Coordinates of C-alpha atoms and ligand atoms in Angstrom, one line a residue:
M1349 CA 146.1 187.1 80.1
S1350 CA 143.7 189.9 80.0
R1351 CA 143.4 192.9 82.6
A1352 CA 140.3 194.9 84.0
S1353 CA 141.3 198.8 82.6
A1354 CA 139.2 201.8 84.6
S1355 CA 136.1 201.0 82.1
G1356 CA 135.8 198.0 83.6
K1357 CA 136.6 196.8 79.8
A1358 CA 139.4 193.9 79.6
R1359 CA 142.7 195.0 78.0
P1360 CA 145.0 192.8 77.3
V1361 CA 148.6 192.1 79.2
T1362 CA 150.4 196.0 79.8
R1363 CA 153.2 195.9 77.2
H1364 CA 154.7 199.0 77.6
L1365 CA 154.5 201.0 81.0
V1366 CA 155.6 204.9 78.8
I1367 CA 157.3 207.0 81.5
V1368 CA 156.6 211.0 81.1
L1369 CA 158.4 212.7 83.5
G1370 CA 157.2 216.4 85.0
D1371 CA 159.2 218.1 82.3
Q1372 CA 158.4 216.0 79.3
L1373 CA 155.5 217.5 78.9
D1374 CA 154.3 216.7 74.6
L1375 CA 152.3 214.5 73.2
Q1376 CA 154.8 214.2 69.8
A1377 CA 157.6 212.9 72.5
S1378 CA 160.0 210.2 71.5
C1379 CA 158.6 207.9 74.5
L1380 CA 155.6 207.3 72.3
D1381 CA 156.5 206.5 69.0
G1382 CA 155.3 203.1 68.2
A1383 CA 153.1 203.0 71.2
D1384 CA 149.6 201.3 71.5
P1385 CA 146.9 202.5 73.3
V1386 CA 145.2 199.0 73.5
Q1387 CA 148.8 197.5 75.0
D1388 CA 150.2 200.2 76.5
V1389 CA 149.8 202.7 79.5
V1390 CA 151.6 205.8 79.9
W1391 CA 152.5 206.7 83.7
M1392 CA 153.3 209.6 85.3
A1393 CA 153.3 210.6 88.8
E1394 CA 153.4 214.3 91.2
V1395 CA 156.4 213.4 93.9
A1396 CA 156.9 215.4 96.6
E1397 CA 160.6 214.7 96.3
E1398 CA 160.9 216.5 93.2
S1399 CA 159.7 219.8 95.1
T1400 CA 161.6 219.1 98.2
H1401 CA 164.9 217.4 97.1
V1402 CA 165.9 221.2 97.4
W1403 CA 163.8 223.6 98.5
S1404 CA 162.0 224.2 95.5
S1405 CA 159.6 227.6 95.3
K1406 CA 155.8 227.8 95.2
P1407 CA 155.7 228.9 91.8
R1408 CA 158.2 226.2 90.1
I1409 CA 156.3 224.1 92.1
A1410 CA 153.1 225.4 91.3
L1411 CA 154.3 225.7 87.5
F1412 CA 155.2 221.9 87.3
L1413 CA 151.9 220.5 88.9
S1414 CA 149.4 222.7 86.8
A1415 CA 151.7 221.8 83.5
M1416 CA 151.0 218.2 84.3
R1417 CA 147.9 217.5 85.1
H1418 CA 146.8 219.9 81.6
H1419 CA 149.4 217.4 80.2
A1420 CA 147.5 214.5 81.7
Q1421 CA 143.9 216.2 80.4
A1422 CA 145.0 216.8 77.1
L1423 CA 146.7 212.8 77.1
R1424 CA 143.6 211.5 77.9
A1425 CA 141.9 213.7 75.3
A1426 CA 144.1 212.2 72.4
G1427 CA 143.2 208.5 74.0
W1428 CA 146.0 207.1 76.1
P1429 CA 145.4 204.9 78.6
L1430 CA 146.8 207.1 81.5
D1431 CA 148.2 205.7 85.4
Y1432 CA 148.3 209.5 87.2
R1433 CA 149.6 209.6 90.5
R1434 CA 148.6 212.8 92.6
L1435 CA 150.6 214.5 95.0
D1436 CA 147.3 214.8 97.0
E1437 CA 146.3 211.0 96.8
A1438 CA 146.6 208.4 100.0
G1439 CA 149.5 206.2 99.9
N1440 CA 151.0 208.9 97.5
L1441 CA 154.8 207.5 98.1
G1442 CA 156.7 210.5 97.7
S1443 CA 159.3 209.5 95.3
L1444 CA 159.5 208.6 91.6
A1445 CA 161.0 205.2 92.2
A1446 CA 159.1 204.4 94.8
E1447 CA 156.2 205.3 93.0
L1448 CA 157.2 203.8 89.6
R1449 CA 157.7 200.4 91.3
A1450 CA 154.0 200.5 92.7
A1451 CA 153.3 201.3 89.2
I1452 CA 155.5 198.2 88.3
D1453 CA 153.6 196.0 90.6
R1454 CA 150.4 197.4 89.7
L1455 CA 150.6 196.9 85.9
Q1456 CA 152.9 194.3 85.3
P1457 CA 154.5 195.3 82.2
Q1458 CA 156.9 193.5 80.1
G1459 CA 159.1 196.9 79.6
L1460 CA 159.4 200.6 80.1
V1461 CA 160.4 203.1 77.3
M1462 CA 160.7 206.9 78.0
T1463 CA 162.2 209.9 76.4
A1464 CA 166.1 210.5 77.8
P1465 CA 165.5 212.4 81.2
G1466 CA 166.9 215.7 81.6
D1467 CA 168.1 215.2 84.8
W1468 CA 170.9 212.7 85.5
R1469 CA 169.5 211.9 89.4
V1470 CA 166.4 211.0 87.8
L1471 CA 168.0 208.7 85.1
E1472 CA 170.1 206.8 87.7
A1473 CA 167.0 206.6 89.7
I1474 CA 164.5 205.1 87.1
K1475 CA 167.7 202.5 85.7
G1476 CA 167.5 201.5 89.4
V1477 CA 163.9 200.9 89.4
A1478 CA 164.6 198.9 85.6
A1479 CA 167.8 196.7 87.5
E1480 CA 165.7 195.9 90.6
T1481 CA 162.5 194.6 88.4
G1482 CA 164.2 192.7 85.9
L1483 CA 162.4 194.8 83.0
P1484 CA 164.1 196.1 79.8
L1485 CA 164.1 200.0 79.7
D1486 CA 164.1 201.4 76.2
I1487 CA 165.5 204.9 76.4
R1488 CA 164.9 207.8 73.2
E1489 CA 166.1 210.2 72.0
D1490 CA 164.8 214.0 73.3
R1491 CA 164.1 215.8 70.1
H1492 CA 163.3 219.0 72.0
F1493 CA 167.3 219.8 71.3
F1494 CA 168.9 220.7 67.7
S1495 CA 172.2 218.4 69.0
T1496 CA 172.0 214.9 70.9
V1497 CA 174.7 214.6 73.2
R1498 CA 177.0 212.5 71.4
E1499 CA 177.1 215.3 69.0
F1500 CA 178.2 217.3 71.6
A1501 CA 180.6 214.7 72.5
A1502 CA 182.3 214.6 69.4
H1503 CA 182.4 217.9 69.3
A1504 CA 184.1 217.8 72.2
K1505 CA 186.6 215.7 71.7
G1506 CA 190.2 216.6 71.0
R1507 CA 189.6 220.1 71.7
K1508 CA 191.6 221.3 75.3
Q1509 CA 189.1 224.0 75.2
L1510 CA 185.2 224.2 74.6
R1511 CA 184.0 227.6 73.5
L1512 CA 180.4 228.5 73.0
E1513 CA 181.1 230.1 69.9
Y1514 CA 182.7 227.4 67.9
W1515 CA 179.4 224.9 68.7
Y1516 CA 177.1 227.7 68.1
R1517 CA 178.5 227.9 64.6
E1518 CA 178.5 224.7 63.8
L1519 CA 174.4 224.1 64.7
R1520 CA 174.4 227.7 62.5
Q1521 CA 175.4 225.6 59.7
R1522 CA 174.6 222.1 59.9
H1523 CA 170.8 223.0 60.8
G1524 CA 171.4 226.5 57.9
I1525 CA 170.3 228.4 60.8
L1526 CA 170.8 232.4 59.5
M1527 CA 172.5 231.2 56.8
V1528 CA 172.9 232.9 53.5
D1529 CA 175.0 231.0 50.3
G1530 CA 176.7 228.9 53.1
E1531 CA 177.7 232.8 55.0
P1532 CA 176.2 233.8 58.2
A1533 CA 173.5 236.4 57.5
G1534 CA 174.7 239.8 57.9
G1535 CA 178.7 238.6 57.0
Q1536 CA 179.1 237.8 60.8
W1537 CA 178.5 235.5 63.1
N1538 CA 178.0 237.8 66.4
F1539 CA 176.0 240.9 67.0
D1540 CA 177.2 241.0 70.3
A1541 CA 178.6 244.4 70.4
D1542 CA 175.2 245.9 69.1
N1543 CA 173.8 243.9 71.9
R1544 CA 174.9 246.1 75.1
E1545 CA 172.6 249.1 75.5
S1546 CA 171.3 250.2 79.0
F1547 CA 168.2 252.6 78.9
G1548 CA 169.9 255.4 80.0
K1549 CA 168.9 258.0 82.5
D1550 CA 165.4 258.6 81.2
G1551 CA 164.6 254.5 81.8
P1552 CA 163.0 252.0 79.2
P1553 CA 160.9 252.6 76.6
P1554 CA 157.4 251.9 77.2
I1555 CA 157.3 247.9 77.8
P1556 CA 154.6 245.7 76.3
A1557 CA 152.6 243.6 79.0
P1558 CA 154.2 240.4 79.6
A1559 CA 151.4 237.2 78.1
R1560 CA 149.3 236.2 81.4
F1561 CA 147.2 233.4 81.9
E1562 CA 144.9 233.4 84.5
P1563 CA 144.8 230.1 86.7
D1564 CA 141.6 227.7 85.2
A1565 CA 140.4 225.1 87.4
V1566 CA 143.0 222.8 87.3
T1567 CA 145.5 225.8 88.2
R1568 CA 143.5 227.3 91.2
D1569 CA 143.4 223.5 92.9
V1570 CA 147.1 223.1 92.2
L1571 CA 148.2 226.8 93.9
D1572 CA 145.6 226.1 97.1
L1573 CA 147.6 222.5 97.1
V1574 CA 150.9 224.1 97.4
A1575 CA 149.8 227.2 99.8
T1576 CA 149.2 224.5 102.2
R1577 CA 151.4 221.6 101.4
F1578 CA 154.5 223.9 101.1
A1579 CA 153.3 227.0 102.9
G1580 CA 156.8 227.1 104.4
H1581 CA 158.8 227.1 100.9
P1582 CA 160.3 230.1 99.6
G1583 CA 158.3 232.7 96.7
A1584 CA 154.7 234.2 96.8
L1585 CA 151.2 232.5 94.2
A1586 CA 149.7 235.7 94.0
D1587 CA 150.8 236.9 90.5
F1588 CA 151.0 233.2 89.4
A1589 CA 150.2 233.6 85.4
W1590 CA 152.6 231.0 83.6
P1591 CA 151.4 229.8 80.6
V1592 CA 150.9 225.5 81.0
T1593 CA 149.4 224.5 77.9
R1594 CA 151.1 224.2 74.5
E1595 CA 148.2 226.5 73.4
Q1596 CA 149.2 229.1 76.0
A1597 CA 153.1 228.4 75.4
L1598 CA 152.3 229.0 71.5
E1599 CA 150.5 232.3 72.6
S1600 CA 153.1 233.5 74.5
L1601 CA 155.9 232.6 71.4
A1602 CA 153.1 234.7 69.1
R1603 CA 153.4 238.0 71.7
F1604 CA 157.2 237.8 72.4
I1605 CA 158.1 237.2 68.0
D1606 CA 155.2 240.3 67.5
E1607 CA 156.2 242.3 70.5
R1608 CA 159.6 242.6 72.3
L1609 CA 161.8 240.5 69.7
P1610 CA 162.4 243.4 68.1
Q1611 CA 163.8 245.3 71.1
F1612 CA 165.3 242.3 72.5
G1613 CA 168.5 242.7 71.6
R1614 CA 169.3 246.0 71.6
W1615 CA 168.9 245.6 75.5
Q1616 CA 169.5 242.2 76.2
D1617 CA 171.7 243.4 79.1
A1618 CA 169.9 246.1 80.4
M1619 CA 168.3 246.1 84.0
W1620 CA 165.5 248.7 85.9
T1621 CA 164.3 249.0 89.1
G1622 CA 161.3 246.9 89.8
E1623 CA 161.3 245.8 85.8
V1624 CA 161.7 242.0 85.4
W1625 CA 159.7 241.3 82.5
L1626 CA 161.6 244.0 80.1
F1627 CA 162.3 242.7 76.4
H1628 CA 163.0 239.1 77.3
S1629 CA 161.1 236.3 75.7
H1630 CA 160.1 234.4 79.0
L1631 CA 159.8 231.2 76.9
S1632 CA 162.8 228.7 79.0
A1633 CA 159.9 227.5 81.5
A1634 CA 157.4 226.8 77.9
L1635 CA 161.0 225.3 76.3
N1636 CA 162.0 223.5 79.5
L1637 CA 158.7 221.8 80.3
K1638 CA 158.5 220.9 76.5
L1639 CA 155.8 222.7 75.5
L1640 CA 157.7 224.1 73.1
T1641 CA 160.3 222.9 71.1
A1642 CA 163.8 224.8 70.7
R1643 CA 163.4 224.6 66.5
E1644 CA 160.0 226.0 66.7
V1645 CA 161.1 228.7 68.7
V1646 CA 164.3 229.6 66.6
Q1647 CA 162.3 229.0 63.4
A1648 CA 159.3 231.5 64.5
A1649 CA 162.4 234.6 65.3
E1650 CA 164.1 233.7 62.1
A1651 CA 161.1 233.7 60.0
A1652 CA 160.6 237.4 61.7
W1653 CA 163.6 238.1 60.6
Q1654 CA 163.2 236.9 56.3
Q1655 CA 160.2 238.8 57.0
G1656 CA 161.5 242.1 58.1
R1657 CA 159.7 241.9 61.2
A1658 CA 162.9 242.3 63.7
D1659 CA 166.2 243.3 62.8
L1660 CA 169.0 240.6 62.5
A1661 CA 171.2 241.9 65.6
S1662 CA 168.2 241.0 67.5
V1663 CA 167.5 237.7 66.1
E1664 CA 170.6 236.7 66.4
G1665 CA 171.0 237.5 69.6
F1666 CA 167.9 235.4 70.7
I1667 CA 168.3 232.9 68.1
R1668 CA 172.0 232.4 70.4
Q1669 CA 170.5 231.9 73.4
I1670 CA 168.4 228.8 71.9
L1671 CA 170.6 227.1 69.8
G1672 CA 173.6 228.5 71.2
W1673 CA 174.4 228.1 75.1
R1674 CA 171.2 225.8 75.8
E1675 CA 172.7 223.2 73.9
Y1676 CA 175.6 223.6 75.1
V1677 CA 175.2 223.8 78.3
R1678 CA 173.1 220.4 78.0
G1679 CA 176.3 219.4 76.3
I1680 CA 178.5 220.1 79.5
Y1681 CA 176.3 218.7 81.9
W1682 CA 176.0 215.5 80.0
M1683 CA 179.5 215.0 79.3
H1684 CA 180.7 215.9 83.2
M1685 CA 178.1 214.7 85.7
P1686 CA 177.9 213.2 88.3
H1687 CA 181.5 214.6 88.7
Y1688 CA 180.4 218.5 87.8
L1689 CA 178.4 218.5 90.9
E1690 CA 181.5 218.6 93.2
R1691 CA 183.8 220.8 91.1
N1692 CA 184.7 224.2 93.5
A1693 CA 188.1 225.5 91.8
L1694 CA 188.3 228.6 93.4
A1695 CA 187.3 226.4 96.8
A1696 CA 184.4 228.8 97.6
S1697 CA 183.0 227.7 101.3
R1698 CA 181.4 230.8 102.8
P1699 CA 177.5 230.5 103.1
L1700 CA 174.7 231.8 101.0
P1701 CA 173.5 234.6 103.1
A1702 CA 170.1 233.9 104.7
F1703 CA 168.3 237.3 102.7
F1704 CA 169.1 235.4 99.6
W1705 CA 165.3 233.8 100.3
T1706 CA 163.7 237.0 101.8
G1707 CA 165.1 240.1 99.6
E1708 CA 165.8 241.7 102.7
T1709 CA 169.3 243.7 102.5
D1710 CA 170.1 247.3 101.6
M1711 CA 172.2 246.7 98.5
A1712 CA 169.4 248.0 96.2
C1713 CA 170.4 246.1 92.9
L1714 CA 170.3 243.0 94.7
G1715 CA 167.3 243.4 97.0
D1716 CA 165.3 243.9 93.8
A1717 CA 166.4 241.3 91.9
I1718 CA 165.8 238.6 94.7
R1719 CA 162.4 240.4 96.1
L1720 CA 161.6 240.1 92.2
T1721 CA 162.9 236.2 91.5
L1722 CA 160.8 235.3 94.8
R1723 CA 157.3 237.3 93.6
H1724 CA 157.4 235.6 90.1
G1725 CA 159.8 232.9 90.1
Y1726 CA 161.7 234.3 87.5
A1727 CA 164.9 236.7 86.9
H1728 CA 166.3 238.0 83.4
H1729 CA 169.9 236.3 82.7
I1730 CA 171.7 239.5 83.5
Q1731 CA 169.9 239.3 87.3
R1732 CA 171.1 236.3 87.4
L1733 CA 174.6 236.3 86.4
M1734 CA 175.3 239.9 87.4
V1735 CA 173.6 240.4 90.0
T1736 CA 172.8 237.5 92.3
G1737 CA 175.7 235.0 90.6
L1738 CA 178.5 237.9 90.7
Y1739 CA 177.3 238.8 94.4
A1740 CA 177.8 235.3 95.5
L1741 CA 181.0 234.4 93.2
L1742 CA 182.3 238.0 94.9
L1743 CA 181.6 236.7 98.2
G1744 CA 182.9 233.1 97.9
V1745 CA 179.9 231.2 98.6
D1746 CA 179.4 227.4 97.8
P1747 CA 178.9 226.8 94.6
K1748 CA 176.3 224.0 95.6
A1749 CA 174.8 226.1 97.9
V1750 CA 174.4 228.4 95.4
H1751 CA 173.5 225.8 92.6
G1752 CA 170.7 224.9 95.7
W1753 CA 169.3 228.4 95.5
Y1754 CA 168.8 228.8 92.0
L1755 CA 167.7 225.5 91.1
S1756 CA 164.4 226.1 94.1
V1757 CA 163.5 229.8 93.2
Y1758 CA 162.8 229.5 89.0
V1759 CA 160.0 228.2 87.9
D1760 CA 162.3 227.5 84.6
A1761 CA 164.9 225.9 87.3
V1762 CA 165.6 222.4 85.7
E1763 CA 169.1 221.1 86.7
W1764 CA 170.6 219.8 83.4
V1765 CA 170.1 223.5 82.5
E1766 CA 170.8 225.6 85.5
L1767 CA 173.8 223.6 87.3
P1768 CA 175.9 224.9 84.5
N1769 CA 174.9 228.0 84.2
T1770 CA 175.3 228.3 88.3
L1771 CA 178.3 226.4 88.8
G1772 CA 180.1 226.8 85.6
M1773 CA 179.3 230.7 83.7
S1774 CA 178.4 232.3 87.0
Q1775 CA 180.5 231.1 89.6
F1776 CA 183.4 229.5 88.0
A1777 CA 183.6 226.5 89.7
D1778 CA 184.5 224.0 87.1
G1779 CA 187.6 226.6 87.0
G1780 CA 186.8 227.5 83.3
L1781 CA 185.4 224.8 81.3
M1782 CA 182.2 226.6 80.4
A1783 CA 183.4 230.1 80.6
S1784 CA 186.4 231.3 79.7
K1785 CA 186.5 233.3 82.9
P1786 CA 185.1 234.4 85.9
Y1787 CA 182.1 236.9 85.3
A1788 CA 183.5 239.2 88.1
A1789 CA 182.8 243.1 87.4
S1790 CA 182.8 245.9 90.4
G1791 CA 179.4 248.3 91.4
K1792 CA 180.7 250.3 88.3
Y1793 CA 179.1 247.5 86.2
L1794 CA 175.9 247.7 87.5
Q1795 CA 175.9 251.5 87.7
R1796 CA 176.3 251.2 83.9
M1797 CA 173.6 248.7 83.0
G1798 CA 170.1 250.1 85.1
N1799 CA 169.2 252.6 87.8
H1800 CA 169.5 250.6 91.5
C1801 CA 172.8 252.9 92.5
K1802 CA 171.1 255.9 92.8
G1803 CA 168.5 254.7 95.1
C1804 CA 171.0 252.9 97.1
R1805 CA 173.0 253.9 100.1
Y1806 CA 176.3 252.8 99.3
D1807 CA 178.2 254.3 96.2
P1808 CA 179.8 251.8 93.3
A1809 CA 182.7 254.1 92.7
Q1810 CA 184.2 253.5 96.7
A1811 CA 185.6 250.4 97.9
T1812 CA 186.6 251.5 100.9
G1813 CA 184.5 253.7 103.6
D1814 CA 181.0 254.0 104.9
R1815 CA 179.7 253.9 101.3
A1816 CA 181.8 251.9 99.8
C1817 CA 179.5 249.3 97.2
P1818 CA 180.1 245.9 98.8
Y1819 CA 180.1 245.0 95.1
T1820 CA 183.1 247.3 94.6
T1821 CA 184.7 246.2 97.7
L1822 CA 184.5 242.3 97.1
Y1823 CA 185.6 242.6 93.3
W1824 CA 188.7 243.7 94.2
D1825 CA 188.9 241.5 97.6
F1826 CA 188.2 238.4 95.3
L1827 CA 190.9 240.0 92.7
L1828 CA 193.3 240.1 95.6
R1829 CA 192.3 236.1 96.9
H1830 CA 192.7 235.1 93.6
E1831 CA 195.7 237.0 92.4
A1832 CA 197.9 234.1 91.7
A1833 CA 195.1 232.1 90.0
L1834 CA 193.7 234.7 87.9
A1835 CA 196.6 235.8 86.2
K1836 CA 197.3 232.7 84.7
N1837 CA 194.0 233.5 82.5
P1838 CA 194.8 235.2 79.4
R1839 CA 191.3 237.0 79.7
M1840 CA 191.7 238.2 83.2
V1841 CA 195.6 239.8 82.6
M1842 CA 193.9 243.1 82.4
Q1843 CA 191.8 243.0 85.8
V1844 CA 194.4 241.9 87.8
K1845 CA 196.9 244.1 86.6
N1846 CA 195.0 247.0 87.6
L1847 CA 195.6 245.2 91.2
K1848 CA 198.9 247.0 90.8
R1849 CA 196.6 250.7 91.0
L1850 CA 196.4 249.3 95.0
D1851 CA 199.4 250.2 97.6
E1852 CA 199.7 248.1 100.5
G1853 CA 197.3 250.8 103.0
K1854 CA 194.1 250.8 100.1
R1855 CA 194.8 246.5 99.7
Q1856 CA 193.9 246.3 103.6
A1857 CA 191.4 248.3 103.6
I1858 CA 189.4 246.7 101.2
Q1859 CA 190.0 243.6 102.7
A1860 CA 189.2 244.6 106.1
R1861 CA 185.9 246.0 104.8
A1862 CA 185.5 243.0 102.7
R1863 CA 185.5 240.8 105.9
D1864 CA 183.2 243.2 107.9
H1865 CA 180.5 242.8 105.1
V1866 CA 181.0 239.0 105.1
V1867 CA 180.4 238.8 109.0
A1868 CA 177.4 241.2 108.6
V1869 CA 176.1 238.7 106.1
C1870 CA 177.2 235.2 106.9
G1871 CA 178.0 235.3 110.5
P1872 CA 180.8 235.6 112.7
T1873 CA 182.8 232.0 111.4
S1874 CA 182.9 232.9 108.1
Ligands
LIG3263 C1 173.1 231.2 87.4 C2 172.0 231.3 85.9 C3 171.0 230.5 86.4 C4 170.2 230.0 85.3 N1 169.5 229.0 85.6 C5 168.5 228.6 84.4 C6 167.5 227.5 84.3 O1 167.5 226.6 85.6 N2 166.8 227.7 83.7 C7 167.2 228.1 81.9 O2 166.0 227.7 81.6 N3 167.6 229.2 82.4 C8 168.5 229.2 83.3 N4 169.5 230.2 83.2 C9 169.9 231.1 81.7 C10 169.1 232.2 81.8 O3 169.2 233.0 82.7 C11 167.7 231.6 81.8 O4 167.2 230.9 80.0 C12 166.8 233.0 80.9 O5 167.0 234.2 81.7 C13 164.9 232.8 80.7 O6 164.5 233.7 80.3 P1 163.9 234.1 79.4 O7 162.8 232.5 78.9 O8 163.3 235.5 79.2 O9 165.4 233.9 78.3 P2 165.7 234.7 76.7 O10 166.6 236.2 77.2 O11 164.4 235.3 76.3 O12 166.3 233.8 76.0 C14 165.6 233.5 75.6 C15 165.9 231.3 75.5 O13 167.3 231.6 75.5 C16 167.7 230.3 76.4 N5 169.0 231.1 77.4 C17 168.9 231.9 77.6 N6 170.2 231.8 78.3 C18 170.5 230.6 78.3 C19 171.7 229.9 78.8 N7 172.7 230.8 79.5 N8 171.7 228.9 79.0 C20 170.7 227.9 78.5 N9 169.4 228.8 78.1 C21 169.5 230.0 77.7 C22 166.1 230.3 77.2 O14 165.9 229.1 76.8 C23 165.6 231.4 77.2 O15 164.0 231.1 77.6 C24 170.4 230.6 84.0 C25 171.7 231.3 84.2 C26 172.3 231.8 85.2 C27 173.4 233.2 84.7
LIG3264 S1 175.6 250.7 94.9 FE1 176.4 248.6 94.7 S2 174.8 247.6 96.1 FE2 174.1 249.8 95.5 S3 172.9 249.5 94.1 FE3 175.1 250.5 93.3 S4 175.9 248.0 92.8 FE4 173.9 247.4 93.7

C-alpha cells in the first residue's frame, strides 16, 4: 500500500503520526526517537482553542504561533515530512482534538507517538482521540526536565509535607550540581539571605539592555494575524521581540550569563518603577517552549561560577529557580491534577477587578506591574508574587479567576507551571501543599522592595483613613478574616499575634475601610 506525498512521489502507508505540541519545539524531542522520515509523519496544528480557552494575551498567542512556525521550518529543513495546520487555513477545525481526528482520517497512521504533554487537559484530549480511533498512543518521557513525574511522586511518598528545599537538595545531589566532594558548594545549600536586597534610594545601577529579536517575515505575518483575529484580546504587540528559534534562545541564554547573572542574586527580589527586565533572565518562555533545556541553562550558570564569572550566591539563587522550583511545581501539578484546579482553601470568591485587564488603578505598584505585563507579556517573579498575586490574595479573589488571568497574560504561561505558582504559591488555595504559609504582607513590604510608594497617593504605613494603602488595609483584614485558620500555622504565629495590637475600634475601622475598597474595585455585591 502506498500514498502520494506532497511532492507527488509514492510513499508507504504512514506508520506513526508523531504529534508535536506548540510547547514541544525541539528537534531532539523524545517523540522523534526512532522515527523514520520515510514511514512516519510529524503533525502540528495551530488551533484557536489554545488561544481562547482563557482570554490569551496577544503577545502570548504571537509567541506560540511564531515559535511553532519557525519550528516547522526547522523540521522541514531537517528532512521530516510535516503535516502542519495553520490557524488561518480555510476549514481549520479550531481544536486540537478535532484537527488530530482529521489528520488521522487523512493520513491513516497505524499509531500515535508523542512526548508527554505538559498539561493535563491536552493529555486527556489526545488520549480521547486515540481511544476513539482505536490507535495505540506511545507517550514518551519529556527529557527537558532533570526529573520525571514518577521520581517526584517517589520523593513525595510517605511525606506529611512537601517542601521545595528537600526536593532541591535531592536533585543537586543526584545530578552533582554545585556540589564539591559530596557537599554543597560554599558549605551551604541556600544563599537566599544574600539575595534579598533592594536598590536603595539611588535606584538600580545601569541595567543591560535585554536581548531583543526583531520580528522576521514569519513573525511579522503572525503579528498581523494576531492583531486582526484576536483584536479584542488583552496586551500589546508593538514591543514583541522574544526569541522564537533555538538559535535566538541560545543567544538570550549567553547574553544573560554574561550580562545579568552576576547581579541576579543580589537584586532578585527588588523592584523599580517602569523597570520590568532588571537582572532577571527572561528565559522562562524559551524554556517552556523547549527551545532550551533546563539542563543546558543550569550548566551554563554553573560554568560561569566555575570560571569565576559570577559569584556563588547569584548562581545558586538562579539554579534554585530552575532545578528547584520549576521541577517542584511540575511534580505538584502532575500529582494533584485534575482536582488541584478546584482547590480553594481560603474560600475566596470575589471577582477579579476589571483593572487587571487595563492597569487603570491609582495603586502605583499594582498599576505599574499590570501595565508592564500587558505591554510585554512579562513581569518578574516578585511583581507576580508580591504585587499582583499578593493583592488578589488579600482581596480574596476566586483562585480560578486569578489562575485565568495569569494563564492569559504571560508569554511563558503554560498550565503545569502557572497553576501551582498561582493557586498554590500566590493564593494559598491548596492549603499549604506548595508553600508552607500564605505570602501575605502589607504595603510596607512593597515600600521596602521598591520605589513605587513615593509616587503613590496612598501611604503604606496607614491602614485606615483617606490615604490608607489598600495593601495595608487588606493585609490586616485578611488576617482578621482568617485568624482562626492562620493561628494554627506555626509560620504565621508572629503575624497573627500582631493582631492583638489592634483594639476593637481599630479592627472595625480596618474592616470598614476594607469593605469600602472591595465595593469600589469588585462592585457592590461582593
Ligand atoms: C502567580 C505566579 C504565576 C507564575 N506563572 C508562571 C508561568 O506561567 N510560567 C512560568 O514559567 N513561570 C511562572 N511563574 C514563575 C516565575 O515568576 C517566572 O518563571 C519568572 O518570573 C520568569 O521570568 P524569568 O525567566 O526572567 O525568571 P528568572 O527570575 O530569571 O528565573 C529563572 C528561571 O527559573 C524558573 N523559575 C523561576 N521561578 C519559578 C517558579 N516559581 N516556578 C517555576 N519556575 C520558576 C523559570 O524558568 C525562569 O526562567 C509564576 C510565578 C507566580 C508567583
Ligand atoms: S502605597 Fe500601597 S498601593 Fe501605593 S505603591 Fe505603596 S504599596 Fe502600592
